[in-house]
């Protein structure tokens, strides 16, 4: 088969790799029909995630069809259409028993495209398949469903739930890329009084409005002052960091009110300063997190019911063999306008048509 292989910082290629095979009785082999690119994949290519070894197939989000299962897999079978979660769960360790699947101590966690070959390929081996894939409703299109492998549960769990968004609050989201937009969409489920989006790209600020932001601010045009003006000088109840650079994190800590929450989602490749000289007396809670994906079944039901704006996030589609072009479009989102790119096509059975 072919897959996107990481060859070291700045180097990757769509090339032939060995077909995956069942190695453990809990494995499943999935034929990939839709896959997307994550900001974390860009961090890997920059060299920000040194655990990823050259020769690894990248990717941790996909939709596909089960083609083979190990002897211990009970919940899916060949022919099932499934979502592959970005997090694998053994289901038995102390972390998994507390629904902290991202911290799995039994060989799971974030392993696809990180510690083992990932989903940006024609086929993928999925460990711990019973708890790491989700059967998909027929009404949910693959290019929409793939968004629930990572960005929606990440935004919801690490941003909205960790930030304790509540009705009537002011929520500021710094970064209006795909993660930030999904955070805006899922924060709206809790009826905040207002959501303020901050970014440096006009196109993404326009997208933030479409996803439900009540106000937007260019990062270069005093967003801290806008938050202060809208909250009578108090600050935002919840500030969600969805970029992953020191400047955005420090901005978040300056916009939060005393007693508020800063929920960091962004993947940081450089140290960020925590200004305790300002924060120590303000009762501020700062949370970090790797997604656990415990919310995925709930979010899939909401998507199937039309409660989440999935279609608006997918701006570009490509066949799998144009992976390099898709990466270029996604990496240069400021000029291409890309939000999420989806590669692949849904598999459909051929139907014979009887003619007279």
Tab-separated table of C-alpha atoms in Angstrom:
chain	number	residue	atom	x	y	z
A	1	UNK	CA	0.000	0.000	0.000
A	2	UNK	CA	0.972	3.668	0.059
A	3	UNK	CA	1.217	5.995	3.031
A	4	UNK	CA	2.689	9.349	4.055
A	5	UNK	CA	6.030	8.520	5.673
A	6	UNK	CA	7.899	10.889	7.993
A	7	UNK	CA	11.632	11.008	7.195
A	8	UNK	CA	12.747	13.596	9.731
A	9	UNK	CA	12.028	17.306	10.278
A	10	UNK	CA	10.784	18.907	7.072
A	11	UNK	CA	10.817	15.624	5.153
A	12	UNK	CA	7.931	13.342	4.221
A	13	UNK	CA	6.842	11.341	1.170
A	14	UNK	CA	3.776	9.495	-0.135
A	15	UNK	CA	5.385	6.125	-0.876
A	16	UNK	CA	4.982	2.381	-0.742
A	17	UNK	CA	5.021	0.812	2.711
A	18	UNK	CA	4.225	-2.703	3.935
A	19	UNK	CA	0.572	-3.608	4.269
A	20	UNK	CA	-0.547	-3.655	7.912
A	21	UNK	CA	-1.378	-6.968	9.520
A	22	UNK	CA	-3.094	-8.075	12.709
A	23	UNK	CA	-0.383	-8.352	15.382
A	24	UNK	CA	-2.515	-8.648	18.510
A	25	UNK	CA	-5.914	-10.309	18.982
A	26	UNK	CA	-7.370	-6.884	19.850
A	27	UNK	CA	-6.321	-5.301	16.519
A	28	UNK	CA	-8.430	-4.325	13.540
A	29	UNK	CA	-7.338	-3.505	9.997
A	30	UNK	CA	-9.243	-0.625	8.430
A	31	UNK	CA	-9.373	0.435	4.780
A	32	UNK	CA	-9.184	4.226	4.920
A	33	UNK	CA	-11.914	6.112	3.046
A	34	UNK	CA	-11.438	9.600	4.517
A	35	UNK	CA	-8.515	11.112	6.400
A	36	UNK	CA	-7.566	14.619	7.472
A	37	UNK	CA	-4.467	16.558	8.508
A	38	UNK	CA	-4.041	17.934	12.010
A	39	UNK	CA	-2.023	20.876	13.253
A	40	UNK	CA	-0.109	18.325	15.317
A	41	UNK	CA	1.074	16.715	12.079
A	42	UNK	CA	2.600	20.065	11.131
A	43	UNK	CA	4.307	20.201	14.540
A	44	UNK	CA	5.742	16.723	13.863
A	45	UNK	CA	7.118	17.846	10.513
A	46	UNK	CA	8.726	20.870	12.193
A	47	UNK	CA	10.498	18.550	14.633
A	48	UNK	CA	8.430	19.640	17.651
A	49	UNK	CA	7.508	16.026	18.544
A	50	UNK	CA	10.844	14.198	18.765
A	51	UNK	CA	9.263	10.876	19.802
A	52	UNK	CA	8.110	10.353	16.198
A	53	UNK	CA	10.750	8.224	14.519
A	54	UNK	CA	11.709	8.501	10.840
A	55	UNK	CA	9.879	5.822	8.880
A	56	UNK	CA	6.572	6.340	10.716
A	57	UNK	CA	3.369	6.721	8.717
A	58	UNK	CA	1.718	9.927	9.948
A	59	UNK	CA	-1.905	10.661	10.799
A	60	UNK	CA	-4.261	9.913	13.664
A	61	UNK	CA	-7.731	10.698	12.265
A	62	UNK	CA	-9.713	8.639	9.746
A	63	UNK	CA	-12.960	7.061	8.654
A	64	UNK	CA	-12.932	3.683	6.963
A	65	UNK	CA	-14.227	0.147	6.639
A	66	UNK	CA	-13.172	-2.768	8.809
A	67	UNK	CA	-11.537	-5.441	6.632
A	68	UNK	CA	-10.066	-7.743	9.288
A	69	UNK	CA	-10.232	-8.157	13.068
A	70	UNK	CA	-8.284	-10.077	15.679
A	71	UNK	CA	-9.818	-12.972	17.559
A	72	UNK	CA	-10.624	-10.893	20.669
A	73	UNK	CA	-12.451	-8.056	18.873
A	74	UNK	CA	-16.161	-8.259	19.710
A	75	UNK	CA	-17.832	-4.938	18.854
A	76	UNK	CA	-16.981	-4.528	15.157
A	77	UNK	CA	-16.624	-6.888	12.226
A	78	UNK	CA	-15.510	-6.755	8.595
A	79	UNK	CA	-17.738	-4.485	6.551
A	80	UNK	CA	-18.514	-2.073	9.393
A	81	UNK	CA	-18.032	1.619	8.651
A	82	UNK	CA	-16.155	3.214	11.537
A	83	UNK	CA	-14.508	6.338	12.874
A	84	UNK	CA	-10.926	5.781	14.019
A	85	UNK	CA	-10.268	7.749	17.198
A	86	UNK	CA	-7.032	9.695	17.565
A	87	UNK	CA	-6.683	8.020	20.981
A	88	UNK	CA	-6.351	4.280	21.528
A	89	UNK	CA	-7.564	2.779	24.806
A	90	UNK	CA	-6.625	-0.517	26.414
A	91	UNK	CA	-9.658	-0.148	28.695
A	92	UNK	CA	-8.003	-1.918	31.620
A	93	UNK	CA	-5.339	0.328	33.137
A	94	UNK	CA	-5.939	2.781	35.977
A	95	UNK	CA	-6.083	5.749	33.594
A	96	UNK	CA	-8.614	4.137	31.266
A	97	UNK	CA	-10.802	3.188	34.236
A	98	UNK	CA	-10.982	6.913	35.020
A	99	UNK	CA	-11.830	7.727	31.361
A	100	UNK	CA	-8.379	9.315	30.895
A	101	UNK	CA	-7.768	7.355	27.705
A	102	UNK	CA	-5.177	9.853	26.508
A	103	UNK	CA	-3.022	8.785	29.482
A	104	UNK	CA	-3.490	5.037	28.854
A	105	UNK	CA	-0.760	3.029	30.604
A	106	UNK	CA	-1.519	-0.225	28.793
A	107	UNK	CA	-0.059	0.576	25.389
A	108	UNK	CA	-2.668	3.070	24.173
A	109	UNK	CA	-3.039	6.841	24.330
A	110	UNK	CA	-1.908	8.903	21.362
A	111	UNK	CA	0.021	6.251	19.461
A	112	UNK	CA	-1.314	6.402	15.866
A	113	UNK	CA	1.025	8.476	13.731
A	114	UNK	CA	3.140	9.050	16.824
A	115	UNK	CA	4.530	5.803	18.213
A	116	UNK	CA	3.074	3.416	15.602
A	117	UNK	CA	2.070	3.815	11.961
A	118	UNK	CA	-0.908	6.081	11.511
A	119	UNK	CA	-3.911	6.729	9.329
A	120	UNK	CA	-2.563	8.769	6.394
A	121	UNK	CA	-2.394	5.639	4.280
A	122	UNK	CA	-4.617	3.308	2.312
A	123	UNK	CA	-4.903	0.880	5.248
A	124	UNK	CA	-4.143	1.138	8.963
A	125	UNK	CA	-3.806	-1.235	11.896
A	126	UNK	CA	-5.844	0.014	14.860
A	127	UNK	CA	-4.839	-1.402	18.270
A	128	UNK	CA	-7.513	-2.017	20.932
A	129	UNK	CA	-10.218	-1.826	18.292
A	130	UNK	CA	-13.177	-2.450	20.613
A	131	UNK	CA	-12.583	0.863	22.398
A	132	UNK	CA	-10.718	2.786	19.697
A	133	UNK	CA	-13.171	2.793	16.788
A	134	UNK	CA	-16.783	3.955	16.704
A	135	UNK	CA	-19.513	2.636	14.414
A	136	UNK	CA	-20.872	5.481	12.302
A	137	UNK	CA	-24.506	6.322	11.615
A	138	UNK	CA	-25.362	5.988	7.941
A	139	UNK	CA	-26.579	9.599	7.877
A	140	UNK	CA	-23.122	11.018	8.684
A	141	UNK	CA	-20.914	11.623	5.662
A	142	UNK	CA	-17.299	10.505	5.921
A	143	UNK	CA	-15.802	13.947	5.357
A	144	UNK	CA	-17.912	15.255	8.252
A	145	UNK	CA	-17.430	12.241	10.498
A	146	UNK	CA	-13.624	12.396	10.317
A	147	UNK	CA	-13.767	15.691	12.238
A	148	UNK	CA	-14.805	13.701	15.313
A	149	UNK	CA	-11.611	11.679	15.399
A	150	UNK	CA	-9.768	14.585	17.006
A	151	UNK	CA	-10.677	18.247	16.621
A	152	UNK	CA	-14.211	18.207	18.020
A	153	UNK	CA	-13.482	16.046	21.095
A	154	UNK	CA	-10.212	17.936	21.661
A	155	UNK	CA	-11.896	21.331	21.549
A	156	UNK	CA	-14.822	20.165	23.647
A	157	UNK	CA	-12.914	18.265	26.333
A	158	UNK	CA	-9.627	20.182	26.622
A	159	UNK	CA	-11.156	23.601	25.929
A	160	UNK	CA	-14.831	23.781	26.880
A	161	UNK	CA	-15.076	21.144	29.616
A	162	UNK	CA	-11.670	21.850	31.179
A	163	UNK	CA	-12.516	25.557	31.040
A	164	UNK	CA	-15.821	24.955	32.874
A	165	UNK	CA	-17.865	27.015	30.416
A	166	UNK	CA	-21.242	27.835	31.975
A	167	UNK	CA	-24.404	29.673	30.911
A	168	UNK	CA	-24.154	33.453	30.917
A	169	UNK	CA	-20.339	33.592	30.884
A	170	UNK	CA	-17.904	35.390	28.609
A	171	UNK	CA	-15.658	33.024	26.669
A	172	UNK	CA	-12.610	34.190	24.698
A	173	UNK	CA	-11.044	31.845	22.154
A	174	UNK	CA	-7.524	32.775	21.036
A	175	UNK	CA	-6.916	31.160	17.671
A	176	UNK	CA	-9.683	30.708	15.105
A	177	UNK	CA	-8.223	27.770	13.234
A	178	UNK	CA	-10.099	24.453	13.131
A	179	UNK	CA	-9.587	23.746	16.841
A	180	UNK	CA	-10.655	27.244	17.858
A	181	UNK	CA	-13.714	27.131	15.605
A	182	UNK	CA	-14.736	23.761	17.041
A	183	UNK	CA	-14.278	25.247	20.521
A	184	UNK	CA	-16.629	28.104	19.595
A	185	UNK	CA	-19.212	25.671	18.239
A	186	UNK	CA	-19.139	23.399	21.285
A	187	UNK	CA	-18.985	26.269	23.793
A	188	UNK	CA	-22.311	27.430	22.368
A	189	UNK	CA	-23.877	24.214	23.680
A	190	UNK	CA	-23.566	25.768	27.174
A	191	UNK	CA	-25.258	29.103	26.315
A	192	UNK	CA	-22.514	31.581	27.265
A	193	UNK	CA	-23.496	35.241	27.174
A	194	UNK	CA	-20.860	36.007	24.558
A	195	UNK	CA	-17.958	34.388	22.731
A	196	UNK	CA	-15.017	36.520	21.572
A	197	UNK	CA	-12.635	35.139	18.935
A	198	UNK	CA	-9.069	36.400	18.467
A	199	UNK	CA	-6.897	35.680	15.436
A	200	UNK	CA	-4.573	37.450	12.995
A	201	UNK	CA	-6.231	36.221	9.760
A	202	UNK	CA	-9.320	38.128	8.561
A	203	UNK	CA	-10.703	35.006	6.852
A	204	UNK	CA	-10.572	33.059	10.093
A	205	UNK	CA	-12.232	35.880	12.011
A	206	UNK	CA	-15.026	35.800	9.428
A	207	UNK	CA	-15.278	32.043	9.948
A	208	UNK	CA	-15.454	32.596	13.720
A	209	UNK	CA	-18.533	34.783	13.184
A	210	UNK	CA	-20.138	31.996	11.139
A	211	UNK	CA	-19.416	29.464	13.873
A	212	UNK	CA	-21.093	31.598	16.520
A	213	UNK	CA	-18.614	34.158	17.851
A	214	UNK	CA	-20.405	37.303	18.989
A	215	UNK	CA	-17.325	39.522	18.624
A	216	UNK	CA	-13.948	39.150	16.941
A	217	UNK	CA	-10.612	40.898	17.368
A	218	UNK	CA	-7.430	41.020	15.333
A	219	UNK	CA	-4.573	39.996	17.585
A	220	UNK	CA	-2.730	43.203	16.620
A	221	UNK	CA	-5.662	45.457	17.553
A	222	UNK	CA	-5.867	45.327	21.351
A	223	UNK	CA	-7.999	42.215	21.937
A	224	UNK	CA	-7.340	42.544	25.673
A	225	UNK	CA	-9.004	45.950	25.624
A	226	UNK	CA	-12.009	44.606	23.715
A	227	UNK	CA	-12.496	41.889	26.333
A	228	UNK	CA	-12.205	44.483	29.089
A	229	UNK	CA	-14.714	46.784	27.370
A	230	UNK	CA	-17.261	43.977	26.980
A	231	UNK	CA	-16.922	42.817	30.599
A	232	UNK	CA	-16.814	46.149	32.450
A	233	UNK	CA	-13.091	45.714	32.974
A	234	UNK	CA	-13.411	42.298	34.640
A	235	UNK	CA	-12.018	39.977	31.955
A	236	UNK	CA	-13.268	36.758	30.393
A	237	UNK	CA	-14.587	33.962	32.578
A	238	UNK	CA	-12.958	31.363	30.326
A	239	UNK	CA	-10.090	31.866	27.885
A	240	UNK	CA	-9.256	29.017	25.505
A	241	UNK	CA	-5.764	28.909	23.966
A	242	UNK	CA	-5.974	27.250	20.533
A	243	UNK	CA	-2.692	28.246	18.868
A	244	UNK	CA	0.299	26.805	20.716
A	245	UNK	CA	2.805	29.674	20.771
A	246	UNK	CA	4.124	31.560	23.834
A	247	UNK	CA	2.575	34.877	22.792
A	248	UNK	CA	-0.943	33.462	22.557
A	249	UNK	CA	-0.679	31.699	25.905
A	250	UNK	CA	0.527	34.862	27.636
A	251	UNK	CA	-2.290	36.852	26.008
A	252	UNK	CA	-4.783	34.351	27.416
A	253	UNK	CA	-3.482	34.814	30.954
A	254	UNK	CA	-3.855	38.587	30.601
A	255	UNK	CA	-7.465	38.405	29.405
A	256	UNK	CA	-8.857	36.097	32.097
A	257	UNK	CA	-10.775	37.500	35.067
A	258	UNK	CA	-9.876	36.814	38.709
A	259	UNK	CA	-11.250	33.382	39.520
A	260	UNK	CA	-11.448	32.477	35.833
A	261	UNK	CA	-10.109	29.592	33.788
A	262	UNK	CA	-7.420	29.418	31.095
A	263	UNK	CA	-7.791	26.181	29.121
A	264	UNK	CA	-4.742	25.458	26.964
A	265	UNK	CA	-5.374	23.281	23.910
A	266	UNK	CA	-2.482	24.367	21.666
A	267	UNK	CA	0.536	22.118	21.100
A	268	UNK	CA	3.558	24.118	22.253
A	269	UNK	CA	6.934	23.574	20.650
A	270	UNK	CA	8.638	26.354	22.659
A	271	UNK	CA	8.582	27.350	26.344
A	272	UNK	CA	5.870	29.792	27.399
A	273	UNK	CA	6.203	32.057	30.401
A	274	UNK	CA	3.700	31.694	33.221
A	275	UNK	CA	3.564	35.145	34.792
A	276	UNK	CA	2.980	34.141	38.386
A	277	UNK	CA	4.068	37.609	39.495
A	278	UNK	CA	0.705	38.757	38.096
A	279	UNK	CA	-1.414	35.637	38.529
A	280	UNK	CA	-0.552	34.345	41.997
A	281	UNK	CA	-3.218	36.435	43.730
A	282	UNK	CA	-5.991	36.122	41.136
A	283	UNK	CA	-7.320	32.609	41.830
A	284	UNK	CA	-6.843	31.694	38.178
A	285	UNK	CA	-6.999	28.055	37.106
A	286	UNK	CA	-4.776	26.997	34.192
A	287	UNK	CA	-5.446	23.585	32.640
A	288	UNK	CA	-3.637	21.611	29.984
A	289	UNK	CA	-4.586	18.327	28.448
A	290	UNK	CA	-4.329	15.649	25.820
A	291	UNK	CA	-7.779	14.700	24.601
A	292	UNK	CA	-9.285	11.533	26.111
A	293	UNK	CA	-12.097	11.139	23.499
A	294	UNK	CA	-14.611	10.024	26.130
A	295	UNK	CA	-17.044	12.516	24.561
A	296	UNK	CA	-16.846	11.095	21.026
A	297	UNK	CA	-20.122	9.073	21.148
A	298	UNK	CA	-22.021	12.115	22.448
A	299	UNK	CA	-20.546	14.410	19.801
A	300	UNK	CA	-21.336	11.919	17.033
A	301	UNK	CA	-24.976	11.868	18.143
A	302	UNK	CA	-25.067	15.671	18.120
A	303	UNK	CA	-23.541	15.709	14.635
A	304	UNK	CA	-26.040	13.165	13.331
A	305	UNK	CA	-28.819	15.371	14.735
A	306	UNK	CA	-27.426	18.415	12.912
A	307	UNK	CA	-26.423	20.233	16.096
A	308	UNK	CA	-22.794	20.901	15.096
A	309	UNK	CA	-21.556	22.824	12.017
A	310	UNK	CA	-19.317	20.158	10.508
A	311	UNK	CA	-19.697	20.883	6.797
A	312	UNK	CA	-18.497	24.474	7.226
A	313	UNK	CA	-15.121	23.285	8.504
A	314	UNK	CA	-14.141	21.284	5.411
A	315	UNK	CA	-12.811	23.768	2.864
A	316	UNK	CA	-10.658	21.537	0.640
A	317	UNK	CA	-10.888	17.908	-0.516
A	318	UNK	CA	-8.263	15.791	-2.275
A	319	UNK	CA	-7.738	12.177	-3.311
A	320	UNK	CA	-5.325	10.291	-1.081
A	321	UNK	CA	-2.481	10.351	-3.592
A	322	UNK	CA	-2.379	14.170	-3.462
A	323	UNK	CA	-1.262	14.123	0.166
A	324	UNK	CA	1.737	16.407	-0.416
A	325	UNK	CA	-0.465	19.049	-2.074
A	326	UNK	CA	-2.999	18.812	0.755
A	327	UNK	CA	-0.238	19.402	3.316
A	328	UNK	CA	0.907	22.489	1.427
A	329	UNK	CA	-2.613	23.903	1.325
A	330	UNK	CA	-3.170	23.210	5.028
A	331	UNK	CA	0.235	24.515	6.110
A	332	UNK	CA	-0.323	27.828	4.289
A	333	UNK	CA	-3.843	28.415	5.518
A	334	UNK	CA	-3.305	32.181	5.762
A	335	UNK	CA	-3.106	32.392	1.980
A	336	UNK	CA	-5.197	29.360	0.935
A	337	UNK	CA	-8.071	29.951	3.354
A	338	UNK	CA	-7.923	26.308	4.438
A	339	UNK	CA	-9.683	25.211	7.591
A	340	UNK	CA	-9.812	21.412	7.362
A	341	UNK	CA	-8.662	19.422	4.361
A	342	UNK	CA	-10.076	15.937	3.829
A	343	UNK	CA	-8.513	13.309	1.608
A	344	UNK	CA	-10.018	10.178	0.137
A	345	UNK	CA	-13.403	9.134	-1.059
A	346	UNK	CA	-16.225	7.191	0.503
A	347	UNK	CA	-16.373	3.581	-0.672
A	348	UNK	CA	-19.669	2.621	-2.313
A	349	UNK	CA	-20.806	-0.796	-3.396
A	350	UNK	CA	-21.442	-1.135	-7.117
A	351	UNK	CA	-25.122	-1.689	-7.839
A	352	UNK	CA	-26.151	-3.498	-10.991
A	353	UNK	CA	-28.914	-1.729	-12.910
A	354	UNK	CA	-31.274	-3.982	-14.801
A	355	UNK	CA	-32.227	-2.673	-18.218
A	356	UNK	CA	-35.085	-3.828	-20.393
